[in-house]
Each structure stands twice: as structure tokens, then as C-alpha cells.
PDB file of C-alpha atoms in Angstrom:
ATOM      1  CA  MET A   1       0.000   0.000   0.000  1.00  0.00           C
ATOM      2  CA  THR A   2       1.070   3.542  -0.710  1.00  0.00           C
ATOM      3  CA  THR A   3       1.297   6.209   1.982  1.00  0.00           C
ATOM      4  CA  PRO A   4      -0.866   9.350   1.696  1.00  0.00           C
ATOM      5  CA  SER A   5       2.215  11.449   1.023  1.00  0.00           C
ATOM      6  CA  GLU A   6       3.387   9.165  -1.775  1.00  0.00           C
ATOM      7  CA  PRO A   7       1.451   9.673  -5.054  1.00  0.00           C
ATOM      8  CA  SER A   8       0.300   6.533  -6.784  1.00  0.00           C
ATOM      9  CA  LEU A   9       1.091   5.617 -10.409  1.00  0.00           C
ATOM     10  CA  VAL A  10      -2.471   6.405 -11.450  1.00  0.00           C
ATOM     11  CA  GLN A  11      -2.286   9.905  -9.968  1.00  0.00           C
ATOM     12  CA  LEU A  12       1.055  10.529 -11.638  1.00  0.00           C
ATOM     13  CA  TRP A  13      -0.382   9.376 -15.001  1.00  0.00           C
ATOM     14  CA  LEU A  14      -3.441  11.596 -14.580  1.00  0.00           C
ATOM     15  CA  HIS A  15      -1.278  14.655 -13.882  1.00  0.00           C
ATOM     16  CA  GLY A  16       1.040  13.908 -16.767  1.00  0.00           C
ATOM     17  CA  GLY A  17       3.927  12.878 -14.626  1.00  0.00           C
ATOM     18  CA  LEU A  18       4.167   9.316 -15.966  1.00  0.00           C
ATOM     19  CA  ASP A  19       4.450   7.983 -19.538  1.00  0.00           C
ATOM     20  CA  LEU A  20       3.031   4.454 -19.913  1.00  0.00           C
ATOM     21  CA  SER A  21       3.702   4.126 -23.647  1.00  0.00           C
ATOM     22  CA  GLU A  22       7.128   2.702 -23.062  1.00  0.00           C
ATOM     23  CA  GLN A  23       5.715   0.207 -20.561  1.00  0.00           C
ATOM     24  CA  LEU A  24       3.040  -0.952 -23.031  1.00  0.00           C
ATOM     25  CA  GLN A  25       5.523  -1.377 -25.874  1.00  0.00           C
ATOM     26  CA  LYS A  26       7.690  -3.697 -23.834  1.00  0.00           C
ATOM     27  CA  GLU A  27       7.281  -7.432 -24.559  1.00  0.00           C
ATOM     28  CA  PRO A  28       5.720  -9.499 -21.771  1.00  0.00           C
ATOM     29  CA  PRO A  29       8.110 -11.557 -19.743  1.00  0.00           C
ATOM     30  CA  GLU A  30       8.667 -15.046 -21.050  1.00  0.00           C
ATOM     31  CA  CYS A  31       7.343 -17.913 -19.026  1.00  0.00           C
ATOM     32  CA  PRO A  32       9.784 -20.435 -17.688  1.00  0.00           C
ATOM     33  CA  ALA A  33      10.333 -23.538 -19.756  1.00  0.00           C
ATOM     34  CA  GLU A  34       8.986 -25.818 -17.070  1.00  0.00           C
ATOM     35  CA  ASN A  35       5.715 -23.863 -16.902  1.00  0.00           C
ATOM     36  CA  VAL A  36       5.243 -24.052 -20.675  1.00  0.00           C
ATOM     37  CA  SER A  37       5.698 -27.795 -20.726  1.00  0.00           C
ATOM     38  CA  ALA A  38       3.482 -28.267 -17.712  1.00  0.00           C
ATOM     39  CA  HIS A  39       0.635 -26.078 -18.967  1.00  0.00           C
ATOM     40  CA  PRO A  40       0.437 -26.147 -22.806  1.00  0.00           C
ATOM     41  CA  THR A  41      -1.337 -23.249 -24.452  1.00  0.00           C
ATOM     42  CA  PRO A  42      -4.618 -23.752 -26.395  1.00  0.00           C
ATOM     43  CA  ARG A  43      -2.804 -22.911 -29.627  1.00  0.00           C
ATOM     44  CA  ARG A  44      -0.407 -25.783 -29.063  1.00  0.00           C
ATOM     45  CA  ASP A  45      -3.300 -28.148 -28.336  1.00  0.00           C
ATOM     46  CA  ARG A  46      -4.994 -27.067 -31.562  1.00  0.00           C
ATOM     47  CA  THR A  47      -1.810 -27.714 -33.499  1.00  0.00           C
ATOM     48  CA  LEU A  48      -1.502 -31.214 -32.084  1.00  0.00           C
ATOM     49  CA  VAL A  49      -5.123 -31.971 -32.971  1.00  0.00           C
ATOM     50  CA  GLU A  50      -4.641 -30.731 -36.537  1.00  0.00           C
ATOM     51  CA  GLN A  51      -1.542 -32.863 -36.938  1.00  0.00           C
ATOM     52  CA  GLY A  52      -3.481 -35.902 -35.717  1.00  0.00           C
ATOM     53  CA  VAL A  53      -6.283 -35.199 -38.153  1.00  0.00           C
ATOM     54  CA  HIS A  54      -3.852 -34.873 -41.048  1.00  0.00           C
ATOM     55  CA  ARG A  55      -2.215 -38.186 -40.147  1.00  0.00           C
ATOM     56  CA  SER A  56      -5.635 -39.867 -39.990  1.00  0.00           C
ATOM     57  CA  LEU A  57      -6.599 -38.461 -43.380  1.00  0.00           C
ATOM     58  CA  ARG A  58      -3.358 -39.645 -44.956  1.00  0.00           C
ATOM     59  CA  LEU A  59      -3.874 -43.118 -43.489  1.00  0.00           C
ATOM     60  CA  TYR A  60      -7.480 -43.137 -44.698  1.00  0.00           C
ATOM     61  CA  ASN A  61      -6.433 -42.163 -48.231  1.00  0.00           C
ATOM     62  CA  VAL A  62      -3.766 -44.862 -48.316  1.00  0.00           C
ATOM     63  CA  LEU A  63      -6.154 -47.568 -47.089  1.00  0.00           C
ATOM     64  CA  ALA A  64      -8.888 -46.439 -49.468  1.00  0.00           C
ATOM     65  CA  GLY A  65      -6.465 -46.540 -52.397  1.00  0.00           C
ATOM     66  CA  LEU A  66      -5.297 -50.027 -51.457  1.00  0.00           C
ATOM     67  CA  LEU A  67      -8.906 -51.223 -51.166  1.00  0.00           C
ATOM     68  CA  CYS A  68      -9.738 -49.843 -54.611  1.00  0.00           C
ATOM     69  CA  VAL A  69      -6.692 -51.524 -56.114  1.00  0.00           C
ATOM     70  CA  VAL A  70      -7.590 -54.885 -54.543  1.00  0.00           C
ATOM     71  CA  LEU A  71     -11.238 -54.691 -55.675  1.00  0.00           C
ATOM     72  CA  SER A  72     -10.202 -53.647 -59.184  1.00  0.00           C
ATOM     73  CA  ALA A  73      -7.793 -56.574 -59.402  1.00  0.00           C
ATOM     74  CA  LEU A  74     -10.483 -59.021 -58.245  1.00  0.00           C
ATOM     75  CA  MET A  75     -12.965 -57.672 -60.788  1.00  0.00           C
ATOM     76  CA  LEU A  76     -10.446 -57.853 -63.605  1.00  0.00           C
ATOM     77  CA  LEU A  77      -9.512 -61.422 -62.707  1.00  0.00           C
ATOM     78  CA  THR A  78     -13.207 -62.376 -62.553  1.00  0.00           C
ATOM     79  CA  ALA A  79     -13.917 -60.785 -65.928  1.00  0.00           C
ATOM     80  CA  ALA A  80     -10.892 -62.528 -67.471  1.00  0.00           C
ATOM     81  CA  ASP A  81     -12.146 -65.885 -66.197  1.00  0.00           C
ATOM     82  CA  LEU A  82     -15.606 -65.491 -67.784  1.00  0.00           C
ATOM     83  CA  PRO A  83     -16.368 -67.484 -70.937  1.00  0.00           C
ATOM     84  CA  PRO A  84     -16.367 -65.611 -74.262  1.00  0.00           C
ATOM     85  CA  TYR A  85     -19.539 -63.886 -75.364  1.00  0.00           C
ATOM     86  CA  GLY A  86     -21.857 -66.342 -77.127  1.00  0.00           C
ATOM     87  CA  SER A  87     -19.901 -69.390 -76.007  1.00  0.00           C
ATOM     88  CA  ASP A  88     -21.730 -72.680 -75.510  1.00  0.00           C
ATOM     89  CA  THR A  89     -20.037 -73.105 -72.147  1.00  0.00           C
ATOM     90  CA  ALA A  90     -21.484 -69.871 -70.717  1.00  0.00           C
ATOM     91  CA  PRO A  91     -23.597 -70.408 -67.582  1.00  0.00           C
ATOM     92  CA  THR A  92     -26.483 -68.461 -69.110  1.00  0.00           C
ATOM     93  CA  VAL A  93     -26.765 -70.908 -71.982  1.00  0.00           C
ATOM     94  CA  ASN A  94     -28.718 -73.701 -70.293  1.00  0.00           C
ATOM     95  CA  GLU A  95     -32.024 -75.503 -70.374  1.00  0.00           C
ATOM     96  CA  VAL A  96     -33.800 -72.682 -68.520  1.00  0.00           C
ATOM     97  CA  ALA A  97     -33.370 -70.117 -71.301  1.00  0.00           C
ATOM     98  CA  GLN A  98     -34.172 -72.788 -73.879  1.00  0.00           C
ATOM     99  CA  ARG A  99     -37.430 -73.607 -72.084  1.00  0.00           C
ATOM    100  CA  TYR A 100     -38.390 -69.919 -71.947  1.00  0.00           C
ATOM    101  CA  VAL A 101     -37.958 -69.563 -75.688  1.00  0.00           C
ATOM    102  CA  GLU A 102     -39.407 -72.855 -76.846  1.00  0.00           C
ATOM    103  CA  GLN A 103     -42.312 -73.417 -74.431  1.00  0.00           C
ATOM    104  CA  GLY A 104     -42.893 -69.960 -72.948  1.00  0.00           C
ATOM    105  CA  THR A 105     -45.847 -69.039 -75.164  1.00  0.00           C
ATOM    106  CA  GLN A 106     -47.539 -72.411 -74.678  1.00  0.00           C
ATOM    107  CA  GLU A 107     -47.155 -72.480 -70.887  1.00  0.00           C
ATOM    108  CA  THR A 108     -47.848 -68.829 -70.088  1.00  0.00           C
ATOM    109  CA  GLY A 109     -50.076 -67.810 -72.990  1.00  0.00           C
ATOM    110  CA  ALA A 110     -48.044 -64.619 -73.489  1.00  0.00           C
ATOM    111  CA  VAL A 111     -46.772 -63.743 -76.951  1.00  0.00           C
ATOM    112  CA  ASN A 112     -44.231 -61.421 -75.373  1.00  0.00           C
ATOM    113  CA  THR A 113     -41.683 -63.867 -73.964  1.00  0.00           C
ATOM    114  CA  VAL A 114     -40.190 -61.219 -71.663  1.00  0.00           C
ATOM    115  CA  ALA A 115     -43.571 -60.564 -70.019  1.00  0.00           C
ATOM    116  CA  GLY A 116     -44.139 -64.276 -69.581  1.00  0.00           C
ATOM    117  CA  MET A 117     -40.733 -64.669 -67.984  1.00  0.00           C
ATOM    118  CA  ILE A 118     -40.887 -61.787 -65.471  1.00  0.00           C
ATOM    119  CA  LEU A 119     -44.560 -62.219 -64.512  1.00  0.00           C
ATOM    120  CA  ASP A 120     -44.884 -65.982 -64.601  1.00  0.00           C
ATOM    121  CA  TYR A 121     -41.618 -67.874 -64.304  1.00  0.00           C
ATOM    122  CA  ARG A 122     -39.902 -65.187 -62.238  1.00  0.00           C
ATOM    123  CA  ALA A 123     -42.890 -63.364 -60.770  1.00  0.00           C
ATOM    124  CA  PHE A 124     -41.395 -63.498 -57.287  1.00  0.00           C
ATOM    125  CA  ASP A 125     -38.465 -61.344 -58.436  1.00  0.00           C
ATOM    126  CA  THR A 126     -40.854 -58.821 -59.946  1.00  0.00           C
ATOM    127  CA  LEU A 127     -42.750 -58.674 -56.653  1.00  0.00           C
ATOM    128  CA  GLY A 128     -39.501 -57.794 -54.902  1.00  0.00           C
ATOM    129  CA  GLU A 129     -38.830 -55.007 -57.403  1.00  0.00           C
ATOM    130  CA  SER A 130     -42.313 -53.610 -56.795  1.00  0.00           C
ATOM    131  CA  PHE A 131     -41.702 -53.648 -53.047  1.00  0.00           C
ATOM    132  CA  VAL A 132     -38.455 -51.745 -53.606  1.00  0.00           C
ATOM    133  CA  LEU A 133     -40.450 -48.956 -55.256  1.00  0.00           C
ATOM    134  CA  PHE A 134     -43.013 -49.045 -52.468  1.00  0.00           C
ATOM    135  CA  THR A 135     -40.273 -48.817 -49.832  1.00  0.00           C
ATOM    136  CA  ALA A 136     -38.719 -45.857 -51.645  1.00  0.00           C
ATOM    137  CA  MET A 137     -42.056 -44.045 -51.657  1.00  0.00           C
ATOM    138  CA  CYS A 138     -42.546 -44.744 -47.935  1.00  0.00           C
ATOM    139  CA  ALA A 139     -39.075 -43.421 -47.120  1.00  0.00           C
ATOM    140  CA  VAL A 140     -39.576 -40.220 -49.103  1.00  0.00           C
ATOM    141  CA  THR A 141     -43.021 -39.736 -47.530  1.00  0.00           C
ATOM    142  CA  ILE A 142     -41.583 -40.074 -44.034  1.00  0.00           C
ATOM    143  CA  LEU A 143     -38.703 -37.674 -44.724  1.00  0.00           C
ATOM    144  CA  LEU A 144     -40.480 -34.984 -46.761  1.00  0.00           C
ATOM    145  CA  ASN A 145     -44.023 -35.041 -45.401  1.00  0.00           C
ATOM    146  CA  ARG A 146     -43.345 -34.043 -41.813  1.00  0.00           C
ATOM    147  CA  SER A 147     -46.497 -32.378 -40.516  1.00  0.00           C
ATOM    148  CA  GLY A 148     -45.900 -29.272 -38.448  1.00  0.00           C
ATOM    149  CA  LYS A 149     -42.288 -28.896 -39.623  1.00  0.00           C
ATOM    150  CA  ARG A 150     -42.780 -27.682 -43.136  1.00  0.00           C
ATOM    151  CA  ARG A 151     -40.736 -24.913 -44.602  1.00  0.00           C
ATOM    152  CA  TRP A 152     -41.886 -23.882 -48.046  1.00  0.00           C
ATOM    153  CA  LEU A 153     -39.259 -22.631 -50.413  1.00  0.00           C
ATOM    154  CA  ARG A 154     -39.858 -20.161 -53.175  1.00  0.00           C
ATOM    155  CA  GLN A 155     -41.923 -21.802 -55.876  1.00  0.00           C
ATOM    156  CA  PRO A 156     -40.342 -21.859 -59.327  1.00  0.00           C
ATOM    157  CA  ASP A 157     -41.662 -19.576 -61.977  1.00  0.00           C
ATOM    158  CA  MET A 158     -44.691 -21.256 -63.533  1.00  0.00           C
ATOM    159  CA  VAL A 159     -45.287 -21.143 -67.260  1.00  0.00           C
ATOM    160  CA  ASP A 160     -48.893 -20.791 -68.358  1.00  0.00           C
ATOM    161  CA  TYR A 161     -49.154 -23.948 -70.414  1.00  0.00           C
ATOM    162  CA  ALA A 162     -52.944 -24.018 -69.938  1.00  0.00           C
ATOM    163  CA  SER A 163     -53.350 -21.325 -72.564  1.00  0.00           C
ATOM    164  CA  ASP A 164     -51.742 -23.607 -75.138  1.00  0.00           C
ATOM    165  CA  PRO A 165     -54.473 -25.910 -76.524  1.00  0.00           C
ATOM    166  CA  ILE A 166     -51.931 -28.338 -77.999  1.00  0.00           C
ATOM    167  CA  VAL A 167     -50.399 -29.191 -74.631  1.00  0.00           C
ATOM    168  CA  ALA A 168     -53.407 -28.807 -72.346  1.00  0.00           C
ATOM    169  CA  ARG A 169     -56.158 -30.300 -74.536  1.00  0.00           C
ATOM    170  CA  PHE A 170     -54.405 -32.772 -76.776  1.00  0.00           C
ATOM    171  CA  LEU A 171     -51.003 -33.956 -75.570  1.00  0.00           C
ATOM    172  CA  ILE A 172     -51.876 -35.044 -72.021  1.00  0.00           C
ATOM    173  CA  PRO A 173     -54.844 -37.282 -73.004  1.00  0.00           C
ATOM    174  CA  VAL A 174     -52.749 -38.850 -75.761  1.00  0.00           C
ATOM    175  CA  ILE A 175     -49.953 -39.637 -73.295  1.00  0.00           C
ATOM    176  CA  LEU A 176     -52.368 -41.210 -70.823  1.00  0.00           C
ATOM    177  CA  VAL A 177     -54.127 -43.280 -73.488  1.00  0.00           C
ATOM    178  CA  PHE A 178     -50.786 -44.450 -74.871  1.00  0.00           C
ATOM    179  CA  GLY A 179     -49.671 -45.461 -71.370  1.00  0.00           C
ATOM    180  CA  ILE A 180     -52.867 -47.487 -70.900  1.00  0.00           C
ATOM    181  CA  TYR A 181     -52.311 -49.154 -74.272  1.00  0.00           C
ATOM    182  CA  ILE A 182     -48.741 -50.137 -73.330  1.00  0.00           C
ATOM    183  CA  LEU A 183     -50.031 -51.392 -69.990  1.00  0.00           C
ATOM    184  CA  LEU A 184     -52.783 -53.607 -71.415  1.00  0.00           C
ATOM    185  CA  ASN A 185     -50.748 -55.011 -74.322  1.00  0.00           C
ATOM    186  CA  GLY A 186     -47.644 -55.952 -72.404  1.00  0.00           C
ATOM    187  CA  HIS A 187     -48.327 -59.675 -72.858  1.00  0.00           C
ATOM    188  CA  LEU A 188     -48.833 -59.254 -76.616  1.00  0.00           C
ATOM    189  CA  SER A 189     -46.143 -56.777 -77.634  1.00  0.00           C
ATOM    190  CA  PRO A 190     -43.129 -54.987 -76.095  1.00  0.00           C
ATOM    191  CA  GLY A 191     -44.293 -53.064 -73.047  1.00  0.00           C
ATOM    192  CA  GLY A 192     -45.863 -53.993 -69.756  1.00  0.00           C
ATOM    193  CA  GLY A 193     -46.240 -52.664 -66.257  1.00  0.00           C
ATOM    194  CA  PHE A 194     -42.930 -50.858 -65.858  1.00  0.00           C
ATOM    195  CA  SER A 195     -42.948 -49.034 -69.186  1.00  0.00           C
ATOM    196  CA  GLY A 196     -46.688 -48.329 -69.142  1.00  0.00           C
ATOM    197  CA  GLY A 197     -46.556 -47.068 -65.565  1.00  0.00           C
ATOM    198  CA  SER A 198     -43.675 -44.742 -66.454  1.00  0.00           C
ATOM    199  CA  ILE A 199     -45.660 -43.260 -69.346  1.00  0.00           C
ATOM    200  CA  LEU A 200     -48.720 -42.743 -67.137  1.00  0.00           C
ATOM    201  CA  ALA A 201     -46.558 -41.060 -64.496  1.00  0.00           C
ATOM    202  CA  ALA A 202     -45.110 -38.726 -67.139  1.00  0.00           C
ATOM    203  CA  GLY A 203     -48.628 -37.732 -68.180  1.00  0.00           C
ATOM    204  CA  LEU A 204     -49.613 -37.011 -64.569  1.00  0.00           C
ATOM    205  CA  MET A 205     -46.470 -34.953 -64.026  1.00  0.00           C
ATOM    206  CA  LEU A 206     -47.291 -32.893 -67.101  1.00  0.00           C
ATOM    207  CA  PHE A 207     -50.816 -32.443 -65.768  1.00  0.00           C
ATOM    208  CA  ALA A 208     -49.386 -31.093 -62.505  1.00  0.00           C
ATOM    209  CA  MET A 209     -47.145 -28.664 -64.402  1.00  0.00           C
ATOM    210  CA  VAL A 210     -50.017 -27.430 -66.597  1.00  0.00           C
ATOM    211  CA  TRP A 211     -52.846 -26.996 -64.101  1.00  0.00           C
ATOM    212  CA  GLY A 212     -50.712 -26.463 -61.004  1.00  0.00           C
ATOM    213  CA  ASP A 213     -49.927 -28.478 -57.911  1.00  0.00           C
ATOM    214  CA  GLY A 214     -53.198 -27.515 -56.221  1.00  0.00           C
ATOM    215  CA  ALA A 215     -55.381 -28.995 -58.947  1.00  0.00           C
ATOM    216  CA  ALA A 216     -53.198 -32.090 -59.187  1.00  0.00           C
ATOM    217  CA  SER A 217     -53.296 -32.635 -55.420  1.00  0.00           C
ATOM    218  CA  ALA A 218     -57.081 -32.240 -55.396  1.00  0.00           C
ATOM    219  CA  VAL A 219     -57.495 -34.950 -58.029  1.00  0.00           C
ATOM    220  CA  LEU A 220     -54.645 -37.255 -56.972  1.00  0.00           C
ATOM    221  CA  ARG A 221     -54.394 -36.973 -53.219  1.00  0.00           C
ATOM    222  CA  PRO A 222     -51.527 -38.717 -51.431  1.00  0.00           C
ATOM    223  CA  ARG A 223     -53.973 -40.922 -49.529  1.00  0.00           C
ATOM    224  CA  ARG A 224     -55.515 -42.141 -52.767  1.00  0.00           C
ATOM    225  CA  LEU A 225     -52.128 -42.894 -54.283  1.00  0.00           C
ATOM    226  CA  GLN A 226     -51.087 -44.865 -51.216  1.00  0.00           C
ATOM    227  CA  THR A 227     -54.345 -46.822 -51.312  1.00  0.00           C
ATOM    228  CA  VAL A 228     -53.828 -47.691 -54.978  1.00  0.00           C
ATOM    229  CA  VAL A 229     -50.280 -48.888 -54.308  1.00  0.00           C
ATOM    230  CA  LEU A 230     -51.323 -51.028 -51.330  1.00  0.00           C
ATOM    231  CA  CYS A 231     -54.242 -52.578 -53.220  1.00  0.00           C
ATOM    232  CA  SER A 232     -52.014 -53.321 -56.221  1.00  0.00           C
ATOM    233  CA  LEU A 233     -49.334 -54.985 -54.124  1.00  0.00           C
ATOM    234  CA  GLY A 234     -51.945 -56.894 -52.131  1.00  0.00           C
ATOM    235  CA  PHE A 235     -53.568 -58.209 -55.306  1.00  0.00           C
ATOM    236  CA  TYR A 236     -50.171 -59.201 -56.676  1.00  0.00           C
ATOM    237  CA  CYS A 237     -49.343 -61.156 -53.503  1.00  0.00           C
ATOM    238  CA  LEU A 238     -52.699 -62.951 -53.384  1.00  0.00           C
ATOM    239  CA  ALA A 239     -52.758 -63.811 -57.097  1.00  0.00           C
ATOM    240  CA  LYS A 240     -49.236 -65.216 -57.204  1.00  0.00           C
ATOM    241  CA  SER A 241     -49.688 -67.009 -53.887  1.00  0.00           C
ATOM    242  CA  TYR A 242     -52.554 -68.937 -55.460  1.00  0.00           C
ATOM    243  CA  SER A 243     -50.446 -69.654 -58.530  1.00  0.00           C
ATOM    244  CA  PHE A 244     -47.465 -70.779 -56.449  1.00  0.00           C
ATOM    245  CA  TYR A 245     -49.639 -73.004 -54.278  1.00  0.00           C
ATOM    246  CA  THR A 246     -51.317 -74.787 -57.174  1.00  0.00           C
ATOM    247  CA  GLY A 247     -48.075 -75.181 -59.113  1.00  0.00           C
ATOM    248  CA  ALA A 248     -46.035 -76.490 -56.170  1.00  0.00           C
ATOM    249  CA  ASN A 249     -48.725 -79.042 -55.282  1.00  0.00           C
ATOM    250  CA  HIS A 250     -49.506 -80.075 -58.872  1.00  0.00           C
ATOM    251  CA  LEU A 251     -53.099 -78.883 -58.555  1.00  0.00           C
ATOM    252  CA  HIS A 252     -55.305 -77.790 -61.413  1.00  0.00           C
ATOM    253  CA  SER A 253     -55.580 -74.015 -61.657  1.00  0.00           C
ATOM    254  CA  ILE A 254     -58.846 -72.410 -62.692  1.00  0.00           C
ATOM    255  CA  ILE A 255     -56.887 -69.640 -64.418  1.00  0.00           C
ATOM    256  CA  SER A 256     -56.331 -70.684 -68.021  1.00  0.00           C
ATOM    257  CA  PRO A 257     -53.553 -69.282 -70.238  1.00  0.00           C
ATOM    258  CA  GLY A 258     -56.185 -68.641 -72.908  1.00  0.00           C
ATOM    259  CA  THR A 259     -55.514 -68.282 -76.602  1.00  0.00           C
ATOM    260  CA  PRO A 260     -52.152 -66.620 -77.294  1.00  0.00           C
ATOM    261  CA  GLY A 261     -52.559 -63.368 -79.222  1.00  0.00           C
ATOM    262  CA  ARG A 262     -55.887 -62.274 -77.712  1.00  0.00           C
ATOM    263  CA  ILE A 263     -56.220 -59.380 -75.305  1.00  0.00           C
ATOM    264  CA  LEU A 264     -57.829 -61.570 -72.613  1.00  0.00           C
ATOM    265  CA  SER A 265     -55.172 -64.236 -72.455  1.00  0.00           C
ATOM    266  CA  ALA A 266     -51.919 -65.115 -70.684  1.00  0.00           C
ATOM    267  CA  GLY A 267     -53.654 -65.979 -67.413  1.00  0.00           C
ATOM    268  CA  LEU A 268     -52.590 -63.633 -64.609  1.00  0.00           C
ATOM    269  CA  ILE A 269     -50.044 -61.716 -66.663  1.00  0.00           C
ATOM    270  CA  LEU A 270     -52.499 -59.032 -67.798  1.00  0.00           C
ATOM    271  CA  PRO A 271     -53.841 -58.130 -64.310  1.00  0.00           C
ATOM    272  CA  LEU A 272     -50.349 -58.376 -62.852  1.00  0.00           C
ATOM    273  CA  ASN A 273     -49.100 -55.966 -65.507  1.00  0.00           C
ATOM    274  CA  VAL A 274     -51.832 -53.545 -64.479  1.00  0.00           C
ATOM    275  CA  ALA A 275     -50.907 -53.896 -60.793  1.00  0.00           C
ATOM    276  CA  VAL A 276     -47.207 -53.297 -61.467  1.00  0.00           C
ATOM    277  CA  GLY A 277     -48.082 -50.333 -63.699  1.00  0.00           C
ATOM    278  CA  PHE A 278     -50.132 -48.729 -60.931  1.00  0.00           C
ATOM    279  CA  VAL A 279     -47.286 -49.184 -58.454  1.00  0.00           C
ATOM    280  CA  VAL A 280     -44.738 -47.644 -60.814  1.00  0.00           C
ATOM    281  CA  CYS A 281     -47.027 -44.771 -61.806  1.00  0.00           C
ATOM    282  CA  CYS A 282     -48.034 -43.799 -58.271  1.00  0.00           C
ATOM    283  CA  THR A 283     -44.491 -44.126 -56.939  1.00  0.00           C
ATOM    284  CA  MET A 284     -42.887 -41.967 -59.626  1.00  0.00           C
ATOM    285  CA  TYR A 285     -45.630 -39.347 -59.434  1.00  0.00           C
ATOM    286  CA  SER A 286     -45.449 -39.211 -55.613  1.00  0.00           C
ATOM    287  CA  LEU A 287     -41.673 -38.770 -55.652  1.00  0.00           C
ATOM    288  CA  TYR A 288     -42.006 -35.993 -58.214  1.00  0.00           C
ATOM    289  CA  MET A 289     -44.645 -34.136 -56.200  1.00  0.00           C
ATOM    290  CA  TYR A 290     -42.762 -34.404 -52.907  1.00  0.00           C
ATOM    291  CA  PHE A 291     -39.523 -33.064 -54.364  1.00  0.00           C
ATOM    292  CA  ARG A 292     -41.356 -30.428 -56.419  1.00  0.00           C
ATOM    293  CA  ARG A 293     -42.940 -28.874 -53.328  1.00  0.00           C
ATOM    294  CA  GLY A 294     -39.502 -28.072 -51.963  1.00  0.00           C
ATOM    295  CA  GLU A 295     -40.140 -29.129 -48.388  1.00  0.00           C
ATOM    296  CA  LEU A 296     -37.361 -29.317 -45.835  1.00  0.00           C
TER     297      LEU A 296
END
């Protein structure tokens, strides 16, 4: 403590008797070496962390490169061991493909051999593909249709296509009719559920762009689309379960292949094509509408 007769440093500085500029310009005293090592500064800690991160990244890049090289070598060796294209020793050239080609029309009633294969011989695989689409639609619905947490982005500039009679009055009905034609003739000509459903979905997307999202949502509500998809998948499961049960137990099926070449033929292939087409159409249209709304 200072005595009353002794002026303090603050009083001297206030009366101009002390210059602190020289004191401020002086460098702070260095800490002892033992204190620095015992108590590292935050800057030193940050440097050590950055060095560790860089080492980890280098190790990750090296391991990733080695993994890519190993996988590439395995793929190249596998491709080199495959039989030549068109060889008689190829695994794909067997009695299964020969049966599809020679007896496919007689057993399935479908003129289109591809439709008979994917909806009769390998209908279980097609059911799995349909469920993949359904699962994708469920995932997008859960992620983008969060009630109470919607944040609408700026809508894109809309073009007034409705004033154009070619697009609004002629093109959309033609697209929808063509999609229905492809859907119903999949067992007679190239086409089927996947291609026909894609065409129908394109027509519905164009309808949403022409008349707006509000009109499209009023006609094709999400609940209706989900109901159509569930009914289509349910019908597919029930129909093929009956077919699998009768075929595995050598029982007579009441569903006849019919006369090949007629519209009402090919047994269950026609209704299954329609079911798959509905699943594809509703899934693609739902994904388009969810992403178009710009929800986060």
C-alpha cells in the first residue's frame, strides 16, 4: 500500500507525470520452460489436434487406395475368367433359357416372352422389385411429409401452359391413353407394367405442371395414391400365392392361359401388368410431387 504522502502511479499518469507508452511497448516476460511444458497453451493443443487429423486423413487415403486396387484386381480377374460372349459353355446358356424360348408361349399364354418370364416364371423377383419402389415411396413420404415442420421454399416460376391448346387439350390425353395401351398389351407386344406405368406417371407430371400443384393434389391426393399402391401390391401377392400353391402341389388351376394373341389371355399376366403399372405410376408421381414442393 502507498502512503498518503506518496502519489500513486495512477495519480502521476493523470497529472502527466508518468508515460506508460514505453511500458506498453515492452514485450511481456517469457514464461519459464517448465511452466510451458506443464501447462500447454490452447494454440499448441490445436496444433496437435490438426496434426493428428492430417495423419488420420493420410492413413485413410492410403487404405482407401489399397482397397480400390484390390477390388479392381479381383474384378479384372473375374472378368478374365468369364467365358467368351456367345460361347456354348457360358452359364447363361442352359435348359432354362431354352425352355423360356421354346415353351414360354404355350405355358404362359403370353406372346411377349419377356412378359411371360418376369410375370410368370420369375414373378417373385418382380414382386420384390415392386416392393423396392413401395419402400422408396414410404421413405420419401416419411422424410419430406413431416407435418408441423414444413418450410416452403420459393416456388419456381410457372409457365402458363394451360393457354396452349396443344399441350393442355391434346397432348396429355394422348400420353395417358398411350400409357394405358402399353399397360394392357404388355403380354402381346413390347411393353408392360414398368414401361406403361412410367408413361402414365409422365402424363400425370405434365398435368401437374399445366394446371398447377393444387389442382393435381385435389385430383390425386396422397392418400388415394397410397391406397392404390397397397391394393395393387396386395392383389399381386394374393394372385401369385394362389399360382405358387397350385403349381407347387400339382393342382389344377382355374386360371387358363387362354388363346395366345388375344387381349384376354396369358392368365394372370395381364392383371399383374396392371398392378405393377399402378405401383410404378403412383411411386414416380409421388416422388415428383414431394420433391417439387420443396419441403425441408
